[in-house]
């Protein structure tokens, strides 16, 4: 099976176009108020409509209230939710929408227990642990901590770029990879179409 590719933190319609043209599988729309990649509801709705039927549309949240998620779902058509905080499995499942649970790695993971807690998840996303920062740090974790034997698919995130993602796919064979800052241009939150294209090419080359 080909490695799935998600480009996260999309804030502009031209960046969504670049993700489609490159042949990625999914894009992430960030609804975290403190994030420099946050997108407002009107723009998120426009991007969601633009890529409907082509990309899996993932809404990203960190410890949201139920009302915050419901407000987004009432306005923006999403295919999945991604929870990047301390949400329990029940909190992730309560909306009846497919979900991804992000886990910040700083030591060995009890992957069997996590798989039970977050049963029903599309996948578990493993990202770097940085104190006080829920994600989007641009840092990698120690890949030797990558767990084996997970019943849930595992997606790799954290510090991925076109320059290192091929090695990551070859070494870890993840179900999917997720990138945000690694394909940005000079301004945070704005993607670089050439870096997106190269990232997708490197993943596909490594997995072939």
Short mmCIF file of C-alpha atoms in Angstrom, two decimals:
data_model
loop_
_atom_site.label_atom_id
_atom_site.label_comp_id
_atom_site.label_asym_id
_atom_site.label_seq_id
_atom_site.Cartn_x
_atom_site.Cartn_y
_atom_site.Cartn_z
CA UNK A 1 0.00 0.00 0.00
CA UNK A 2 1.30 3.45 -0.90
CA UNK A 3 2.27 5.74 1.97
CA UNK A 4 -0.50 8.27 2.54
CA UNK A 5 0.53 11.94 2.47
CA UNK A 6 -1.14 14.74 4.42
CA UNK A 7 -0.14 18.38 4.00
CA UNK A 8 -1.25 20.28 7.08
CA UNK A 9 -1.76 23.92 7.96
CA UNK A 10 -3.31 25.03 4.67
CA UNK A 11 -4.33 28.69 4.84
CA UNK A 12 -4.58 29.73 1.17
CA UNK A 13 -6.52 28.43 -1.79
CA UNK A 14 -3.41 28.44 -4.00
CA UNK A 15 -1.74 26.15 -1.48
CA UNK A 16 -4.70 23.77 -1.64
CA UNK A 17 -4.31 23.77 -5.42
CA UNK A 18 -0.63 22.87 -5.04
CA UNK A 19 -1.51 19.96 -2.72
CA UNK A 20 -4.00 18.60 -5.27
CA UNK A 21 -1.64 19.02 -8.19
CA UNK A 22 1.20 17.27 -6.36
CA UNK A 23 -0.96 14.21 -5.75
CA UNK A 24 -1.15 14.21 -1.95
CA UNK A 25 -4.00 12.40 -0.22
CA UNK A 26 -5.17 14.84 2.45
CA UNK A 27 -4.88 18.38 3.72
CA UNK A 28 -5.24 19.79 7.20
CA UNK A 29 -7.18 22.89 8.19
CA UNK A 30 -6.03 24.24 11.56
CA UNK A 31 -8.66 25.66 13.91
CA UNK A 32 -6.35 26.23 16.90
CA UNK A 33 -6.63 29.87 17.95
CA UNK A 34 -2.99 30.24 19.01
CA UNK A 35 -1.54 28.75 15.84
CA UNK A 36 0.06 30.91 13.12
CA UNK A 37 -1.54 28.46 10.68
CA UNK A 38 -5.07 28.99 11.96
CA UNK A 39 -7.67 29.43 9.25
CA UNK A 40 -10.99 31.23 9.77
CA UNK A 41 -14.29 29.51 9.04
CA UNK A 42 -15.06 31.37 5.83
CA UNK A 43 -11.70 30.56 4.24
CA UNK A 44 -11.79 27.00 5.55
CA UNK A 45 -15.19 26.50 3.98
CA UNK A 46 -13.95 27.82 0.64
CA UNK A 47 -10.90 25.54 0.69
CA UNK A 48 -13.00 22.55 1.76
CA UNK A 49 -15.39 23.12 -1.15
CA UNK A 50 -12.47 23.57 -3.54
CA UNK A 51 -10.91 20.17 -2.79
CA UNK A 52 -14.09 18.15 -2.20
CA UNK A 53 -13.90 14.71 -3.77
CA UNK A 54 -10.15 15.02 -4.38
CA UNK A 55 -8.50 15.28 -0.96
CA UNK A 56 -9.43 14.06 2.51
CA UNK A 57 -10.21 17.19 4.51
CA UNK A 58 -8.99 17.07 8.11
CA UNK A 59 -9.84 19.63 10.79
CA UNK A 60 -7.13 20.06 13.45
CA UNK A 61 -7.98 20.88 17.09
CA UNK A 62 -6.19 21.03 20.44
CA UNK A 63 -8.34 20.29 23.51
CA UNK A 64 -11.44 21.93 22.02
CA UNK A 65 -14.79 22.24 23.73
CA UNK A 66 -17.57 20.26 22.09
CA UNK A 67 -19.18 23.51 20.99
CA UNK A 68 -16.00 24.60 19.21
CA UNK A 69 -15.90 21.42 17.14
CA UNK A 70 -19.63 21.50 16.44
CA UNK A 71 -19.42 25.11 15.27
CA UNK A 72 -16.76 24.16 12.74
CA UNK A 73 -18.65 21.08 11.56
CA UNK A 74 -21.80 23.16 11.08
CA UNK A 75 -19.92 25.46 8.69
CA UNK A 76 -17.07 23.48 7.11
CA UNK A 77 -17.45 20.08 5.47
CA UNK A 78 -14.73 17.84 6.91
CA UNK A 79 -13.93 14.18 6.32
CA UNK A 80 -11.99 13.67 9.56
CA UNK A 81 -10.99 15.39 12.79
CA UNK A 82 -7.46 15.47 14.22
CA UNK A 83 -7.03 15.90 17.96
CA UNK A 84 -3.61 17.16 19.03
CA UNK A 85 -4.10 17.68 22.76
CA UNK A 86 -4.90 15.55 25.80
CA UNK A 87 -8.27 14.38 24.49
CA UNK A 88 -9.52 10.99 25.68
CA UNK A 89 -10.76 8.35 23.29
CA UNK A 90 -14.36 9.10 24.27
CA UNK A 91 -13.84 12.81 23.55
CA UNK A 92 -12.47 11.98 20.10
CA UNK A 93 -15.33 9.62 19.27
CA UNK A 94 -18.21 11.77 20.52
CA UNK A 95 -18.74 13.60 17.22
CA UNK A 96 -19.33 10.49 15.11
CA UNK A 97 -16.71 11.67 12.61
CA UNK A 98 -13.58 9.66 11.64
CA UNK A 99 -10.65 10.90 13.71
CA UNK A 100 -6.87 10.96 13.98
CA UNK A 101 -5.26 11.11 17.43
CA UNK A 102 -1.88 12.82 17.64
CA UNK A 103 0.60 11.61 20.27
CA UNK A 104 3.74 13.50 21.25
CA UNK A 105 6.70 11.15 21.58
CA UNK A 106 9.37 11.59 24.25
CA UNK A 107 9.90 7.97 25.26
CA UNK A 108 8.68 4.45 24.46
CA UNK A 109 4.94 4.28 23.82
CA UNK A 110 2.55 1.73 25.32
CA UNK A 111 1.11 1.30 21.85
CA UNK A 112 -1.28 -1.54 22.73
CA UNK A 113 -2.88 0.51 25.51
CA UNK A 114 -3.09 3.57 23.28
CA UNK A 115 -4.70 1.50 20.56
CA UNK A 116 -7.40 0.43 23.00
CA UNK A 117 -7.96 3.96 24.31
CA UNK A 118 -8.28 5.39 20.81
CA UNK A 119 -10.03 2.44 19.20
CA UNK A 120 -11.85 3.41 16.06
CA UNK A 121 -9.23 6.00 15.05
CA UNK A 122 -8.22 6.26 11.41
CA UNK A 123 -4.64 6.28 12.65
CA UNK A 124 -2.37 7.45 15.44
CA UNK A 125 -0.12 10.36 14.46
CA UNK A 126 3.28 10.36 16.19
CA UNK A 127 4.87 13.80 16.56
CA UNK A 128 7.78 15.27 18.51
CA UNK A 129 7.30 16.29 22.13
CA UNK A 130 8.19 19.91 22.83
CA UNK A 131 7.20 21.21 26.26
CA UNK A 132 4.23 23.56 26.06
CA UNK A 133 3.79 23.27 22.31
CA UNK A 134 1.13 20.85 21.01
CA UNK A 135 2.54 20.54 17.50
CA UNK A 136 3.89 22.28 14.44
CA UNK A 137 7.35 22.66 15.98
CA UNK A 138 9.36 21.50 12.98
CA UNK A 139 11.32 19.11 15.21
CA UNK A 140 11.76 15.37 14.79
CA UNK A 141 11.64 12.79 17.56
CA UNK A 142 14.03 9.89 17.98
CA UNK A 143 12.93 7.50 15.24
CA UNK A 144 14.29 4.56 17.23
CA UNK A 145 11.18 5.03 19.42
CA UNK A 146 8.91 4.18 16.49
CA UNK A 147 6.71 1.35 17.82
CA UNK A 148 6.07 -1.95 16.13
CA UNK A 149 3.02 -4.17 16.30
CA UNK A 150 0.38 -1.46 16.41
CA UNK A 151 -3.10 -2.58 15.39
CA UNK A 152 -3.91 0.98 14.37
CA UNK A 153 -2.14 2.55 11.37
CA UNK A 154 0.67 4.93 12.34
CA UNK A 155 1.36 8.30 10.72
CA UNK A 156 4.74 10.00 11.12
CA UNK A 157 5.02 13.74 11.76
CA UNK A 158 7.58 16.12 13.18
CA UNK A 159 10.41 17.79 11.32
CA UNK A 160 9.73 16.13 7.97
CA UNK A 161 11.01 17.85 4.82
CA UNK A 162 11.58 16.90 1.18
CA UNK A 163 15.20 16.30 2.19
CA UNK A 164 14.54 13.66 4.89
CA UNK A 165 11.13 12.14 4.24
CA UNK A 166 12.46 9.50 1.85
CA UNK A 167 14.79 8.15 4.53
CA UNK A 168 11.95 8.20 7.06
CA UNK A 169 9.67 6.15 4.81
CA UNK A 170 12.39 3.64 4.03
CA UNK A 171 13.39 3.20 7.69
CA UNK A 172 10.01 3.20 9.40
CA UNK A 173 7.51 2.19 6.70
CA UNK A 174 4.73 4.35 8.19
CA UNK A 175 1.14 4.10 7.01
CA UNK A 176 1.29 7.83 6.36
CA UNK A 177 3.34 11.01 6.73
CA UNK A 178 2.23 14.47 7.76
CA UNK A 179 4.05 17.74 7.05
CA UNK A 180 3.40 21.43 7.59
CA UNK A 181 6.42 23.67 8.20
CA UNK A 182 8.70 21.47 6.10
CA UNK A 183 6.95 22.55 2.90
CA UNK A 184 6.52 26.22 3.74
CA UNK A 185 8.17 29.12 2.00
CA UNK A 186 9.60 32.27 3.54
CA UNK A 187 6.44 33.08 5.50
CA UNK A 188 5.09 30.75 8.16
CA UNK A 189 1.70 29.43 7.19
CA UNK A 190 2.24 29.88 3.45
CA UNK A 191 3.24 26.81 1.49
CA UNK A 192 5.82 26.51 -1.29
CA UNK A 193 4.39 24.60 -4.27
CA UNK A 194 7.79 23.27 -5.33
CA UNK A 195 8.53 21.90 -1.86
CA UNK A 196 5.12 20.22 -1.74
CA UNK A 197 5.78 18.60 -5.13
CA UNK A 198 9.24 17.42 -4.06
CA UNK A 199 7.92 16.08 -0.76
CA UNK A 200 5.28 13.97 -2.51
CA UNK A 201 7.81 12.75 -5.08
CA UNK A 202 10.25 11.66 -2.37
CA UNK A 203 7.57 9.76 -0.46
CA UNK A 204 6.42 7.96 -3.58
CA UNK A 205 9.95 7.17 -4.66
CA UNK A 206 10.85 5.73 -1.24
CA UNK A 207 7.71 3.62 -1.12
CA UNK A 208 7.98 2.19 -4.62
#
